[in-house]
Amino acid sequence: MLRWITRCTLMIALLLGTAGLGGCAGTPEDSAEVGVAQLYDRAMDSLGSGNYSEAINRFESLIARYPFGDYSVQSQLMIIYAHHLAGQHQSAIAAADRFIRMHPQDENVAYAIYMRGVSRQSIGPGGLGQLLGVDANLRDPEPKRRAFFDFQELVRDFPDSEYTDNAYERMEDIREQLAAYELYITDFYLERGAYIAAANRAGRIISGYPGTAVVDDAMQKLADSYRGLELYELGDEVEQEIARRHEVDVEDVPEIE
């Protein structure tokens, strides 16, 4: 039953971004099961209406009254989702960790790992930083690094999961964000004449984040750092390499008629 409930209420909500998940629960004949189904439906109604705190409370009440069975497991998963929708990312991470710890062999561990990564990726500057619209490049990169490792764990351990393709996309986004953060730090050192530190940071981007949009900028800053250290030949070599990266074979250029 859990696979059926999860497919109805979870996969669609996460991958398509919808919250209209009610109506998938059946109506079991046993009176106790009717009670737990009704509790679940009420929690889903709260979630669908955007009342996330009430939804979480109702899911937790269901778990307390019916700690075993499919509805209890599903409610634990929906608590992760509700915390994430509410912007309570640390709580979502804690709920995901708790699910993984309690159900290490459950088929929905992939979902818990995925949502842990999504929540970590969503952590912003918070507080005054959020109010002032702090540039994303200035934010603490550690949550995104940990999110990358979550997605990496997901694609390694659950390659056939329905969340794997999205995890790959998120990993690429995180690589771009982390590279941009390293470029900001490189600028910081360059502006202060800390050329060795700037060269090290630029080199980290080139070697650690190949293929990202900021590699050319990093190479130019590496050249500038070398010149700041009076290593002019090295600076020239880097700039020549930049030029080679952008060379266009004249034979491949179509003629204008």
Short mmCIF file of C-alpha atoms in Angstrom, two decimals:
data_model
loop_
_atom_site.label_atom_id
_atom_site.label_comp_id
_atom_site.label_asym_id
_atom_site.label_seq_id
_atom_site.Cartn_x
_atom_site.Cartn_y
_atom_site.Cartn_z
CA MET A 1 0.00 0.00 0.00
CA LEU A 2 2.82 2.41 0.77
CA ARG A 3 4.07 2.36 -2.79
CA TRP A 4 0.55 3.20 -3.99
CA ILE A 5 0.03 5.98 -1.47
CA THR A 6 3.45 7.45 -2.19
CA ARG A 7 2.85 7.47 -5.91
CA CYS A 8 -0.47 9.27 -5.49
CA THR A 9 0.54 11.86 -2.93
CA LEU A 10 4.27 12.35 -3.15
CA MET A 11 5.84 11.92 -6.55
CA ILE A 12 3.41 14.24 -8.34
CA ALA A 13 3.65 16.89 -5.63
CA LEU A 14 7.43 17.04 -5.68
CA LEU A 15 8.27 16.72 -9.34
CA LEU A 16 5.42 18.84 -10.68
CA GLY A 17 5.25 21.27 -7.74
CA THR A 18 1.61 20.67 -6.93
CA ALA A 19 0.03 20.27 -3.54
CA GLY A 20 -3.38 18.87 -4.44
CA LEU A 21 -2.70 15.46 -3.00
CA GLY A 22 -5.97 14.56 -1.31
CA GLY A 23 -8.29 11.83 -2.49
CA CYS A 24 -5.80 9.01 -3.00
CA ALA A 25 -6.44 7.29 0.30
CA GLY A 26 -8.93 4.45 0.20
CA THR A 27 -11.71 3.65 2.65
CA PRO A 28 -10.71 0.45 4.47
CA GLU A 29 -13.47 -1.54 6.13
CA ASP A 30 -11.83 -1.81 9.54
CA SER A 31 -13.05 1.02 11.80
CA ALA A 32 -9.54 1.73 13.14
CA GLU A 33 -8.24 2.08 9.61
CA VAL A 34 -11.07 4.44 8.75
CA GLY A 35 -9.93 6.61 11.65
CA VAL A 36 -6.33 6.81 10.50
CA ALA A 37 -7.42 7.46 6.90
CA GLN A 38 -9.56 10.36 8.04
CA LEU A 39 -6.69 11.82 10.05
CA TYR A 40 -4.44 11.55 7.03
CA ASP A 41 -6.98 13.20 4.74
CA ARG A 42 -7.42 16.09 7.16
CA ALA A 43 -3.67 16.61 7.33
CA MET A 44 -3.51 16.56 3.54
CA ASP A 45 -6.32 19.11 3.37
CA SER A 46 -4.31 21.42 5.63
CA LEU A 47 -1.25 20.93 3.47
CA GLY A 48 -3.19 21.60 0.28
CA SER A 49 -4.61 24.84 1.70
CA GLY A 50 -1.14 26.08 2.65
CA ASN A 51 -1.62 25.73 6.39
CA TYR A 52 1.68 23.98 6.87
CA SER A 53 1.93 24.25 10.64
CA GLU A 54 -1.50 22.70 11.06
CA ALA A 55 -0.62 19.97 8.56
CA ILE A 56 2.55 19.11 10.44
CA ASN A 57 0.67 18.98 13.73
CA ARG A 58 -1.95 16.67 12.22
CA PHE A 59 0.63 14.36 10.70
CA GLU A 60 2.45 14.21 14.03
CA SER A 61 -0.83 13.48 15.83
CA LEU A 62 -1.51 10.63 13.41
CA ILE A 63 1.95 9.17 14.03
CA ALA A 64 1.46 9.40 17.79
CA ARG A 65 -1.91 7.59 17.64
CA TYR A 66 -0.95 5.08 14.94
CA PRO A 67 2.86 4.65 15.13
CA PHE A 68 2.89 1.60 12.84
CA GLY A 69 1.66 1.03 9.33
CA ASP A 70 1.67 2.72 5.95
CA TYR A 71 -0.05 5.91 7.03
CA SER A 72 2.52 6.50 9.76
CA VAL A 73 5.40 6.08 7.33
CA GLN A 74 3.72 8.27 4.73
CA SER A 75 3.01 10.95 7.34
CA GLN A 76 6.70 11.07 8.24
CA LEU A 77 7.49 11.72 4.60
CA MET A 78 4.85 14.42 4.31
CA ILE A 79 6.25 16.17 7.40
CA ILE A 80 9.53 16.56 5.51
CA TYR A 81 7.66 18.05 2.58
CA ALA A 82 5.51 20.36 4.72
CA HIS A 83 8.54 21.77 6.53
CA HIS A 84 10.19 22.44 3.19
CA LEU A 85 7.13 24.20 1.80
CA ALA A 86 7.00 26.32 4.95
CA GLY A 87 10.60 27.41 4.41
CA GLN A 88 11.65 25.55 7.57
CA HIS A 89 14.60 23.96 5.86
CA GLN A 90 16.54 22.93 8.96
CA SER A 91 13.44 21.19 10.28
CA ALA A 92 12.97 19.45 6.92
CA ILE A 93 16.57 18.25 7.05
CA ALA A 94 16.11 16.96 10.60
CA ALA A 95 12.89 15.17 9.60
CA ALA A 96 14.65 13.58 6.61
CA ASP A 97 17.53 12.43 8.80
CA ARG A 98 15.06 10.95 11.26
CA PHE A 99 13.25 9.03 8.52
CA ILE A 100 16.50 7.62 7.12
CA ARG A 101 17.60 6.58 10.59
CA MET A 102 14.27 4.92 11.45
CA HIS A 103 13.66 3.27 8.06
CA PRO A 104 17.08 2.55 6.51
CA GLN A 105 15.66 -0.20 4.25
CA ASP A 106 12.48 1.57 3.21
CA GLU A 107 11.98 2.23 -0.50
CA ASN A 108 11.32 5.91 0.24
CA VAL A 109 14.81 6.56 1.64
CA ALA A 110 15.63 7.90 -1.83
CA TYR A 111 12.94 10.53 -1.42
CA ALA A 112 14.22 11.49 2.06
CA ILE A 113 17.76 11.92 0.73
CA TYR A 114 16.45 13.94 -2.21
CA MET A 115 14.43 16.27 0.01
CA ARG A 116 17.34 16.69 2.41
CA GLY A 117 19.40 17.90 -0.53
CA VAL A 118 16.62 20.16 -1.83
CA SER A 119 16.20 21.74 1.59
CA ARG A 120 19.92 22.31 2.02
CA GLN A 121 20.11 23.83 -1.45
CA SER A 122 17.25 26.17 -0.53
CA ILE A 123 18.93 27.63 2.56
CA GLY A 124 19.44 31.35 1.97
CA PRO A 125 21.18 34.12 3.91
CA GLY A 126 18.27 34.52 6.34
CA GLY A 127 17.65 37.37 8.75
CA LEU A 128 19.13 40.73 7.80
CA GLY A 129 20.93 39.24 4.81
CA GLN A 130 17.63 38.19 3.26
CA LEU A 131 16.04 41.56 4.03
CA LEU A 132 18.89 43.41 2.31
CA GLY A 133 18.87 41.10 -0.70
CA VAL A 134 22.37 39.72 -0.20
CA ASP A 135 23.98 38.49 -3.41
CA ALA A 136 23.83 34.70 -3.65
CA ASN A 137 27.60 34.63 -4.24
CA LEU A 138 28.19 36.03 -0.75
CA ARG A 139 26.25 33.35 1.07
CA ASP A 140 27.80 30.57 3.09
CA PRO A 141 28.45 27.84 0.49
CA GLU A 142 28.54 24.96 3.00
CA PRO A 143 24.80 24.06 2.80
CA LYS A 144 25.09 23.82 -0.99
CA ARG A 145 28.18 21.64 -0.73
CA ARG A 146 26.32 19.30 1.60
CA ALA A 147 23.32 19.36 -0.76
CA PHE A 148 25.66 18.32 -3.58
CA PHE A 149 26.81 15.34 -1.50
CA ASP A 150 23.16 14.42 -0.81
CA PHE A 151 22.35 14.38 -4.51
CA GLN A 152 25.57 12.51 -5.20
CA GLU A 153 24.53 9.88 -2.65
CA LEU A 154 21.11 9.64 -4.28
CA VAL A 155 22.35 9.07 -7.83
CA ARG A 156 24.96 6.58 -6.60
CA ASP A 157 22.74 4.48 -4.35
CA PHE A 158 19.41 4.90 -6.18
CA PRO A 159 20.29 5.31 -9.88
CA ASP A 160 16.79 4.25 -10.97
CA SER A 161 14.93 6.60 -8.64
CA GLU A 162 12.36 8.98 -10.11
CA TYR A 163 14.33 11.79 -8.44
CA THR A 164 17.69 10.98 -10.03
CA ASP A 165 17.37 13.11 -13.18
CA ASN A 166 16.40 16.16 -11.16
CA ALA A 167 19.26 15.47 -8.75
CA TYR A 168 21.73 15.59 -11.65
CA GLU A 169 20.33 18.96 -12.73
CA ARG A 170 20.60 20.31 -9.21
CA MET A 171 24.19 19.12 -8.94
CA GLU A 172 25.07 21.12 -12.04
CA ASP A 173 23.36 24.21 -10.63
CA ILE A 174 25.30 23.83 -7.39
CA ARG A 175 28.61 23.52 -9.26
CA GLU A 176 27.88 26.83 -10.98
CA GLN A 177 26.98 28.48 -7.68
CA LEU A 178 30.06 27.20 -5.87
CA ALA A 179 32.30 28.28 -8.74
CA ALA A 180 30.76 31.76 -8.63
CA TYR A 181 31.41 31.91 -4.89
CA GLU A 182 35.07 30.99 -5.43
CA LEU A 183 35.32 33.71 -8.09
CA TYR A 184 33.97 36.27 -5.62
CA ILE A 185 36.66 35.25 -3.11
CA THR A 186 39.28 35.51 -5.85
CA ASP A 187 38.17 39.10 -6.52
CA PHE A 188 38.31 39.83 -2.81
CA TYR A 189 41.97 38.78 -2.65
CA LEU A 190 42.91 40.51 -5.89
CA GLU A 191 41.49 43.84 -4.76
CA ARG A 192 43.64 43.63 -1.63
CA GLY A 193 46.82 42.66 -3.40
CA ALA A 194 46.85 39.15 -1.94
CA TYR A 195 48.03 37.69 -5.23
CA ILE A 196 49.14 34.28 -4.01
CA ALA A 197 45.77 33.67 -2.37
CA ALA A 198 43.99 34.98 -5.47
CA ALA A 199 46.03 32.68 -7.73
CA ASN A 200 45.23 29.69 -5.52
CA ARG A 201 41.49 30.45 -5.61
CA ALA A 202 41.49 30.97 -9.36
CA GLY A 203 43.35 27.70 -9.82
CA ARG A 204 40.80 25.95 -7.65
CA ILE A 205 38.02 27.09 -9.98
CA ILE A 206 39.87 26.00 -13.11
CA SER A 207 40.71 22.55 -11.78
CA GLY A 208 37.67 21.94 -9.56
CA TYR A 209 34.84 23.39 -11.64
CA PRO A 210 35.69 22.77 -15.31
CA GLY A 211 32.94 23.56 -17.73
CA THR A 212 31.27 26.17 -15.52
CA ALA A 213 30.48 29.64 -16.81
CA VAL A 214 33.15 31.41 -14.74
CA VAL A 215 36.22 29.44 -15.86
CA ASP A 216 37.32 32.11 -18.37
CA ASP A 217 37.00 34.81 -15.70
CA ALA A 218 39.00 32.65 -13.32
CA MET A 219 41.76 32.22 -15.91
CA GLN A 220 41.93 35.98 -16.45
CA LYS A 221 42.17 36.54 -12.71
CA LEU A 222 44.92 33.93 -12.55
CA ALA A 223 46.82 35.89 -15.19
CA ASP A 224 46.27 39.11 -13.23
CA SER A 225 47.52 37.42 -10.08
CA TYR A 226 50.70 36.27 -11.82
CA ARG A 227 51.33 39.80 -13.06
CA GLY A 228 50.74 41.12 -9.56
CA LEU A 229 53.51 38.74 -8.45
CA GLU A 230 55.66 40.01 -11.35
CA LEU A 231 55.46 36.61 -13.02
CA TYR A 232 54.75 38.19 -16.37
CA GLU A 233 55.60 35.20 -18.55
CA LEU A 234 53.14 33.01 -16.64
CA GLY A 235 50.51 35.72 -16.98
CA ASP A 236 51.08 35.86 -20.73
CA GLU A 237 50.85 32.07 -21.01
CA VAL A 238 47.48 32.03 -19.26
CA GLU A 239 46.11 34.75 -21.51
CA GLN A 240 47.35 32.88 -24.57
CA GLU A 241 45.51 29.82 -23.33
CA ILE A 242 42.34 31.91 -22.94
CA ALA A 243 42.73 33.07 -26.55
CA ARG A 244 43.20 29.49 -27.74
CA ARG A 245 40.01 28.46 -25.97
CA HIS A 246 38.12 30.98 -28.09
CA GLU A 247 39.83 30.47 -31.41
CA VAL A 248 37.47 29.80 -34.32
CA ASP A 249 38.61 27.82 -37.32
CA VAL A 250 38.20 30.18 -40.27
CA GLU A 251 37.21 27.26 -42.49
CA ASP A 252 34.26 26.56 -40.22
CA VAL A 253 32.85 30.09 -40.54
CA PRO A 254 30.09 30.27 -43.18
CA GLU A 255 30.51 32.83 -45.92
CA ILE A 256 28.08 35.73 -46.11
CA GLU A 257 26.32 35.69 -49.43
#
